Amino acid sequence: MTVLKRIHAAIITPTPRSVTATTGVWWGVSIAIPILYGVMALHDGFSAERIVQDDARQYLFWMQRFQNPELFSNDLIADYFQSVTPLGYTFLYRMGTWVGLEPFTFNKLLPLGLGIITTGYFFWTVMAMVPLPGTAFLASLLLNQTLWMKDDLVSATPRAFIYPLFVAFIYYWIQFDLKASPHSPSALSRAPLSSTQNWTAWRSLILGAGAIALLGLFYPQYVLVAGGVVVLSLVRWSQNTLMITRSKTQWVRVSLYLIVIAAVIAFYGLTASAYDPVVTVSQAKAMPEFWPGGRNFFFSENLWWFYGVGDRSGFLHVGLVRPATLALGVFLPLMLWRSPHHPVLQHCQPSLSLLLKLLVSASGLFILAHLLLFRLHLPSRYTDHSLRIIMAIAAALVITSFLEWLVRPRSPSRPMGYIWGRMGLAILLSVIVVIYPVFVEGFPLTKYKQGHSPKLYDFFRQQPVDTLVASVAEDVNNIPVFAQRSILIGREYAIPYHLGFYDEFHERAVDVLRAQYSADPEVAIAVIQRYGIDYWMLDENAYEPDYLEDHWTRQYLDDFDIQPKESPGAAMQQGIAACTVVTQHRLMVLETDCLVEVLRE
């Protein structure tokens, strides 16, 4: 029984928010989690040559210009992705090249650091909400599990920076409350801050504003979620009535944050893109790219999928139940309502209400993004990341409460088998929560892609820097990454949100298909000469009747006036034997000057 009492006391005994021996140990164990997961990801990233993270290809290939400005000259794809890459993200990678880290190496190293920073802030954020270090550890564990079961963090693309920067904003927001009004952080005093409070409180205020500014430089859409939380902080629930705060300190803080947020919004709102306009809803609905089978599948006739779990359109998204233990967080509101005096829940601080504000803010922007589609980009981006933070804390509270119930000291009349049975169940539950990733195939999810055609990459890399390659083969996506040469089209870069870019990309895709499959040699010659194509890369099965049936280019077939199945024979096939200069696996590279000569014969 003594052991049970000690375990029970460890679960429910609050700990000072300052660093103590107990909190230091729990914080250290929490930091060990992203280090472990990050090292596992590093092992994947450096396990072979020519490996790149899937989504990072879009953001990083053009950054090779940092080391060689002559690369990708007059390249539509490179220029577009450079234009849509956030300024802070670009500057960070440029700094990496200054210290000798080329973009793809830096990209593999960043997730480990981002995970550590996120966890460090998150642990102390939870401690401020619920001063139970075991619960803070559980929340940090669950957040890390969900982050490394999806490739947001490991991609080290702009969305990866949401977590360290947004969690830092929440942390400093709560710290200001605690420093400015330590006895009642839920409602700041109307009196001005004392001299002893000034430095620590205002330092938190400035650092929080800085976190929002950085968030705007890395992932500007999420500044709107922070803005919603800031505005909602002016509203409080008192005597069954919603009231607007009258605290001058609170209004000063909100004003400062809103100034920073407005500056970020104004900067991006007033900066015209060379690739505008943004696609409208009516235009998108008319494009196969946005429907099932398209590159950017968004719309669906299934309303539950569209508004509920769709990757780009849904409120919940599939990642909400990875790990499945996150789903336990849905029971927290019920527990707070039915058992507010539970030994664990009674330690919840007023700052826990920030989770509700975050949920309301994210939900409001989700609705607004649907109403203003696609001017606020994708609706799911506002709830997906927020819910991971909310559910990690909520699930940690639910699990802690259940563990407390299992090890709660019982009446001596209870059989020892009953008591130790509960103890065993508590241990089993704890072990399952901790080792959950062992049961997840492919954990951590890195989505690293390996280039399987080194012979081709080396060949292209030996060609002039202005070489242009055309192909509909999947491996063409890797040529800008591993060969540092321009391509005419590629699935990875077929992003249809800015029509100033995508209209031309679409036209290129249709032209490539016509040239590759037309029986008229003049069609192929015209396309080669129009774009100045130097090499044409073909799959060896490119002329099989069913090649395009499950191919990414099928979204362009409505505008393609020649169906490969019905084609009497493509003219380009005549040049395969004479003009192939290099082959590997199922890929053949044709030299276009030779191809034009053969087609003219």
Tab-separated table of N, CA and C in Angstrom, residues 206-311:
chain	number	residue	atom	x	y	z
A	206	ILE	N	7.063	40.853	-25.057
A	206	ILE	CA	7.867	41.135	-26.246
A	206	ILE	C	8.268	39.845	-26.956
A	207	LEU	N	8.655	38.835	-26.171
A	207	LEU	CA	9.041	37.565	-26.779
A	207	LEU	C	7.846	36.894	-27.468
A	208	GLY	N	6.666	37.021	-26.867
A	208	GLY	CA	5.467	36.471	-27.496
A	208	GLY	C	5.155	37.167	-28.805
A	209	ALA	N	5.287	38.499	-28.815
A	209	ALA	CA	5.070	39.244	-30.054
A	209	ALA	C	6.111	38.863	-31.100
A	210	GLY	N	7.334	38.617	-30.631
A	210	GLY	CA	8.377	38.183	-31.552
A	210	GLY	C	8.074	36.822	-32.150
A	211	ALA	N	7.497	35.930	-31.335
A	211	ALA	CA	7.122	34.602	-31.848
A	211	ALA	C	6.078	34.727	-32.947
A	212	ILE	N	5.116	35.641	-32.768
A	212	ILE	CA	4.101	35.849	-33.809
A	212	ILE	C	4.729	36.422	-35.076
A	213	ALA	N	5.651	37.381	-34.894
A	213	ALA	CA	6.315	37.962	-36.060
A	213	ALA	C	7.082	36.895	-36.837
A	214	LEU	N	7.786	36.018	-36.117
A	214	LEU	CA	8.513	34.936	-36.786
A	214	LEU	C	7.547	33.970	-37.465
A	215	LEU	N	6.428	33.702	-36.812
A	215	LEU	CA	5.415	32.839	-37.406
A	215	LEU	C	4.947	33.424	-38.738
A	216	GLY	N	4.811	34.749	-38.775
A	216	GLY	CA	4.419	35.416	-40.010
A	216	GLY	C	5.463	35.292	-41.100
A	217	LEU	N	6.730	35.164	-40.714
A	217	LEU	CA	7.800	35.033	-41.697
A	217	LEU	C	7.950	33.600	-42.211
A	218	PHE	N	7.401	32.636	-41.460
A	218	PHE	CA	7.541	31.236	-41.853
A	218	PHE	C	6.235	30.614	-42.343
A	219	TYR	N	5.128	30.952	-41.706
A	219	TYR	CA	3.832	30.385	-42.102
A	219	TYR	C	2.760	31.437	-41.817
A	220	PRO	N	2.658	32.436	-42.689
A	220	PRO	CA	1.823	33.610	-42.392
A	220	PRO	C	0.356	33.319	-42.124
A	221	GLN	N	-0.224	32.264	-42.735
A	221	GLN	CA	-1.651	31.991	-42.504
A	221	GLN	C	-1.948	31.744	-41.036
A	222	TYR	N	-0.995	31.163	-40.323
A	222	TYR	CA	-1.278	30.789	-38.948
A	222	TYR	C	-1.248	31.970	-37.994
A	223	VAL	N	-0.769	33.103	-38.471
A	223	VAL	CA	-0.855	34.324	-37.673
A	223	VAL	C	-2.319	34.666	-37.409
A	224	LEU	N	-3.199	34.296	-38.340
A	224	LEU	CA	-4.630	34.558	-38.155
A	224	LEU	C	-5.185	33.771	-36.971
A	225	VAL	N	-4.704	32.540	-36.775
A	225	VAL	CA	-5.150	31.741	-35.627
A	225	VAL	C	-4.692	32.408	-34.336
A	226	ALA	N	-3.445	32.859	-34.313
A	226	ALA	CA	-2.947	33.577	-33.139
A	226	ALA	C	-3.769	34.838	-32.904
A	227	GLY	N	-4.129	35.527	-33.982
A	227	GLY	CA	-4.943	36.728	-33.847
A	227	GLY	C	-6.297	36.438	-33.229
A	228	GLY	N	-6.891	35.304	-33.606
A	228	GLY	CA	-8.170	34.926	-33.010
A	228	GLY	C	-8.044	34.675	-31.520
A	229	VAL	N	-6.965	34.006	-31.100
A	229	VAL	CA	-6.733	33.764	-29.681
A	229	VAL	C	-6.560	35.081	-28.935
A	230	VAL	N	-5.825	36.007	-29.547
A	230	VAL	CA	-5.584	37.313	-28.920
A	230	VAL	C	-6.897	38.065	-28.714
A	231	VAL	N	-7.715	38.121	-29.737
A	231	VAL	CA	-8.987	38.840	-29.634
A	231	VAL	C	-9.909	38.187	-28.611
A	232	LEU	N	-9.970	36.877	-28.618
A	232	LEU	CA	-10.841	36.154	-27.686
A	232	LEU	C	-10.393	36.322	-26.236
A	233	SER	N	-9.137	36.694	-26.031
A	233	SER	CA	-8.669	36.902	-24.656
A	233	SER	C	-9.339	38.101	-23.998
A	234	LEU	N	-9.951	38.960	-24.793
A	234	LEU	CA	-10.656	40.128	-24.235
A	234	LEU	C	-12.013	39.733	-23.660
A	235	VAL	N	-12.441	38.509	-24.004
A	235	VAL	CA	-13.750	38.044	-23.549
A	235	VAL	C	-13.555	37.083	-22.385
A	236	ARG	N	-14.327	37.243	-21.335
A	236	ARG	CA	-14.256	36.312	-20.214
A	236	ARG	C	-15.668	35.986	-19.721
A	237	TRP	N	-15.764	34.826	-19.103
A	237	TRP	CA	-17.026	34.323	-18.600
A	237	TRP	C	-17.128	34.665	-17.111
A	238	SER	N	-18.103	35.447	-16.748
A	238	SER	CA	-18.251	35.848	-15.346
A	238	SER	C	-19.729	35.877	-14.989
A	239	GLN	N	-20.086	35.156	-13.928
A	239	GLN	CA	-21.466	35.115	-13.433
A	239	GLN	C	-22.436	34.749	-14.566
A	240	ASN	N	-22.070	33.694	-15.275
A	240	ASN	CA	-22.897	33.169	-16.373
A	240	ASN	C	-23.139	34.185	-17.480
A	241	THR	N	-22.208	35.106	-17.632
A	241	THR	CA	-22.342	36.144	-18.664
A	241	THR	C	-20.995	36.371	-19.338
A	242	LEU	N	-21.020	36.538	-20.657
A	242	LEU	CA	-19.810	36.913	-21.369
A	242	LEU	C	-19.554	38.397	-21.180
A	243	MET	N	-18.327	38.726	-20.779
A	243	MET	CA	-17.985	40.118	-20.509
A	243	MET	C	-16.691	40.481	-21.227
A	244	ILE	N	-16.573	41.755	-21.567
A	244	ILE	CA	-15.346	42.284	-22.154
A	244	ILE	C	-14.462	42.788	-21.021
A	245	THR	N	-13.206	42.374	-21.017
A	245	THR	CA	-12.310	42.780	-19.940
A	245	THR	C	-12.126	44.297	-19.904
A	246	ARG	N	-11.943	44.798	-18.707
A	246	ARG	CA	-11.689	46.238	-18.531
A	246	ARG	C	-10.255	46.473	-18.069
A	247	SER	N	-9.454	45.440	-18.121
A	247	SER	CA	-8.067	45.556	-17.685
A	247	SER	C	-7.254	46.358	-18.702
A	248	LYS	N	-6.638	47.438	-18.240
A	248	LYS	CA	-5.802	48.249	-19.126
A	248	LYS	C	-4.589	47.455	-19.598
A	249	THR	N	-4.035	46.662	-18.681
A	249	THR	CA	-2.869	45.853	-19.045
A	249	THR	C	-3.213	44.889	-20.162
A	250	GLN	N	-4.384	44.278	-20.044
A	250	GLN	CA	-4.799	43.338	-21.083
A	250	GLN	C	-5.002	44.032	-22.415
A	251	TRP	N	-5.602	45.213	-22.392
A	251	TRP	CA	-5.832	45.944	-23.634
A	251	TRP	C	-4.517	46.389	-24.272
A	252	VAL	N	-3.552	46.765	-23.448
A	252	VAL	CA	-2.240	47.154	-23.980
A	252	VAL	C	-1.585	45.953	-24.659
A	253	ARG	N	-1.648	44.812	-23.982
A	253	ARG	CA	-1.054	43.603	-24.549
A	253	ARG	C	-1.726	43.234	-25.865
A	254	VAL	N	-3.046	43.206	-25.880
A	254	VAL	CA	-3.777	42.842	-27.092
A	254	VAL	C	-3.468	43.812	-28.228
A	255	SER	N	-3.377	45.081	-27.902
A	255	SER	CA	-3.085	46.090	-28.928
A	255	SER	C	-1.722	45.847	-29.568
A	256	LEU	N	-0.726	45.542	-28.721
A	256	LEU	CA	0.615	45.292	-29.258
A	256	LEU	C	0.609	44.074	-30.179
A	257	TYR	N	-0.030	43.010	-29.748
A	257	TYR	CA	-0.073	41.799	-30.573
A	257	TYR	C	-0.816	42.051	-31.878
A	258	LEU	N	-1.911	42.773	-31.802
A	258	LEU	CA	-2.689	43.024	-33.021
A	258	LEU	C	-1.930	43.918	-33.989
A	259	ILE	N	-1.103	44.801	-33.478
A	259	ILE	CA	-0.270	45.631	-34.357
A	259	ILE	C	0.697	44.739	-35.139
A	260	VAL	N	1.326	43.794	-34.429
A	260	VAL	CA	2.257	42.872	-35.096
A	260	VAL	C	1.510	42.026	-36.128
A	261	ILE	N	0.356	41.516	-35.739
A	261	ILE	CA	-0.437	40.669	-36.645
A	261	ILE	C	-0.896	41.468	-37.863
A	262	ALA	N	-1.350	42.700	-37.625
A	262	ALA	CA	-1.796	43.545	-38.733
A	262	ALA	C	-0.644	43.852	-39.681
A	263	ALA	N	0.557	44.036	-39.141
A	263	ALA	CA	1.714	44.307	-39.991
A	263	ALA	C	2.016	43.112	-40.892
A	264	VAL	N	1.921	41.912	-40.333
A	264	VAL	CA	2.169	40.706	-41.131
A	264	VAL	C	1.121	40.572	-42.228
A	265	ILE	N	-0.151	40.749	-41.856
A	265	ILE	CA	-1.234	40.623	-42.832
A	265	ILE	C	-1.110	41.681	-43.921
A	266	ALA	N	-0.785	42.907	-43.510
A	266	ALA	CA	-0.653	43.996	-44.476
A	266	ALA	C	0.489	43.730	-45.450
A	267	PHE	N	1.590	43.220	-44.918
A	267	PHE	CA	2.746	42.956	-45.784
A	267	PHE	C	2.381	41.970	-46.882
A	268	TYR	N	1.759	40.863	-46.489
A	268	TYR	CA	1.422	39.844	-47.487
A	268	TYR	C	0.210	40.258	-48.322
A	269	GLY	N	-0.724	40.987	-47.689
A	269	GLY	CA	-1.916	41.395	-48.419
A	269	GLY	C	-1.644	42.439	-49.472
A	270	LEU	N	-0.659	43.292	-49.202
A	270	LEU	CA	-0.350	44.383	-50.129
A	270	LEU	C	0.761	44.035	-51.107
A	271	THR	N	1.364	42.869	-50.929
A	271	THR	CA	2.430	42.446	-51.829
A	271	THR	C	1.822	41.623	-52.957
A	272	ALA	N	1.780	42.207	-54.130
A	272	ALA	CA	1.173	41.516	-55.271
A	272	ALA	C	2.092	40.400	-55.756
A	273	SER	N	1.477	39.287	-56.134
A	273	SER	CA	2.244	38.170	-56.672
A	273	SER	C	2.290	38.275	-58.190
A	274	ALA	N	3.429	37.949	-58.724
A	274	ALA	CA	3.565	37.954	-60.183
A	274	ALA	C	2.763	36.832	-60.814
A	275	TYR	N	2.246	35.928	-59.976
A	275	TYR	CA	1.543	34.757	-60.494
A	275	TYR	C	0.067	34.760	-60.127
A	276	ASP	N	-0.454	35.891	-59.686
A	276	ASP	CA	-1.893	36.028	-59.480
A	276	ASP	C	-2.590	35.932	-60.842
A	277	PRO	N	-3.901	35.638	-60.854
A	277	PRO	CA	-4.812	35.570	-59.707
A	277	PRO	C	-4.841	34.183	-59.067
A	278	VAL	N	-5.380	34.162	-57.829
A	278	VAL	CA	-5.629	32.897	-57.154
A	278	VAL	C	-6.857	32.252	-57.790
A	279	VAL	N	-6.841	30.948	-57.933
A	279	VAL	CA	-7.958	30.238	-58.551
A	279	VAL	C	-9.236	30.453	-57.734
A	280	THR	N	-10.351	30.657	-58.400
A	280	THR	CA	-11.629	30.840	-57.725
A	280	THR	C	-12.309	29.475	-57.532
A	281	VAL	N	-13.367	29.469	-56.717
A	281	VAL	CA	-14.086	28.224	-56.466
A	281	VAL	C	-14.678	27.681	-57.760
A	282	SER	N	-15.323	28.543	-58.527
A	282	SER	CA	-15.954	28.083	-59.765
A	282	SER	C	-14.920	27.537	-60.742
A	283	GLN	N	-13.759	28.180	-60.808
A	283	GLN	CA	-12.702	27.689	-61.694
A	283	GLN	C	-12.180	26.338	-61.212
A	284	ALA	N	-11.967	26.223	-59.901
A	284	ALA	CA	-11.435	24.981	-59.337
A	284	ALA	C	-12.402	23.817	-59.557
A	285	LYS	N	-13.688	24.080	-59.400
A	285	LYS	CA	-14.670	23.007	-59.580
A	285	LYS	C	-14.725	22.519	-61.023
A	286	ALA	N	-14.268	23.340	-61.935
A	286	ALA	CA	-14.257	22.940	-63.341
A	286	ALA	C	-12.956	22.252	-63.743
A	287	MET	N	-12.015	22.124	-62.797
A	287	MET	CA	-10.698	21.559	-63.101
A	287	MET	C	-10.576	20.144	-62.524
A	288	PRO	N	-10.209	19.163	-63.329
A	288	PRO	CA	-10.024	17.789	-62.822
A	288	PRO	C	-8.968	17.710	-61.722
A	289	GLU	N	-8.045	18.668	-61.684
A	289	GLU	CA	-6.973	18.658	-60.687
A	289	GLU	C	-7.498	18.657	-59.258
A	290	PHE	N	-8.701	19.198	-59.042
A	290	PHE	CA	-9.249	19.345	-57.689
A	290	PHE	C	-10.244	18.246	-57.327
A	291	TRP	N	-10.438	17.289	-58.187
A	291	TRP	CA	-11.393	16.219	-57.935
A	291	TRP	C	-10.662	14.897	-57.745
A	292	PRO	N	-11.336	13.835	-57.279
A	292	PRO	CA	-10.660	12.553	-57.059
A	292	PRO	C	-9.843	12.124	-58.267
A	293	GLY	N	-8.600	11.760	-58.001
A	293	GLY	CA	-7.684	11.388	-59.070
A	293	GLY	C	-6.807	12.525	-59.514
A	294	GLY	N	-7.134	13.757	-59.114
A	294	GLY	CA	-6.338	14.915	-59.493
A	294	GLY	C	-5.162	15.128	-58.553
A	295	ARG	N	-4.202	15.925	-59.001
A	295	ARG	CA	-2.988	16.177	-58.219
A	295	ARG	C	-3.295	16.851	-56.894
A	296	ASN	N	-4.286	17.717	-56.847
A	296	ASN	CA	-4.652	18.435	-55.631
A	296	ASN	C	-6.102	18.146	-55.258
A	297	PHE	N	-6.390	16.888	-55.085
A	297	PHE	CA	-7.739	16.423	-54.739
A	297	PHE	C	-8.292	17.244	-53.564
A	298	PHE	N	-9.403	17.958	-53.816
A	298	PHE	CA	-10.000	18.817	-52.797
A	298	PHE	C	-11.496	18.579	-52.674
A	299	PHE	N	-12.218	18.664	-53.785
A	299	PHE	CA	-13.676	18.544	-53.759
A	299	PHE	C	-14.110	17.078	-53.747
A	300	SER	N	-15.286	16.854	-53.172
A	300	SER	CA	-15.863	15.515	-53.157
A	300	SER	C	-17.373	15.631	-53.031
A	301	GLU	N	-18.058	14.692	-53.639
A	301	GLU	CA	-19.510	14.645	-53.492
A	301	GLU	C	-19.905	14.128	-52.107
A	302	ASN	N	-18.988	13.471	-51.432
A	302	ASN	CA	-19.212	12.960	-50.078
A	302	ASN	C	-18.999	14.100	-49.087
A	303	LEU	N	-20.074	14.671	-48.552
A	303	LEU	CA	-19.970	15.849	-47.692
A	303	LEU	C	-19.250	15.543	-46.387
A	304	TRP	N	-19.413	14.325	-45.843
A	304	TRP	CA	-18.692	13.978	-44.618
A	304	TRP	C	-17.188	14.007	-44.865
A	305	TRP	N	-16.783	13.445	-46.000
A	305	TRP	CA	-15.356	13.479	-46.330
A	305	TRP	C	-14.906	14.918	-46.558
A	306	PHE	N	-15.699	15.686	-47.299
A	306	PHE	CA	-15.297	17.041	-47.678
A	306	PHE	C	-15.125	17.946	-46.462
A	307	TYR	N	-16.127	17.959	-45.577
A	307	TYR	CA	-16.064	18.850	-44.422
A	307	TYR	C	-15.482	18.178	-43.171
A	308	GLY	N	-15.439	16.836	-43.185
A	308	GLY	CA	-15.001	16.141	-41.976
A	308	GLY	C	-13.552	15.724	-41.975
A	309	VAL	N	-13.163	14.839	-42.879
A	309	VAL	CA	-11.844	14.229	-42.788
A	309	VAL	C	-10.981	14.421	-44.028
A	310	GLY	N	-11.408	15.246	-44.959
A	310	GLY	CA	-10.615	15.484	-46.160
A	310	GLY	C	-9.251	16.057	-45.837
A	311	ASP	N	-8.253	15.618	-46.595
A	311	ASP	CA	-6.880	16.040	-46.350
A	311	ASP	C	-6.728	17.560	-46.405
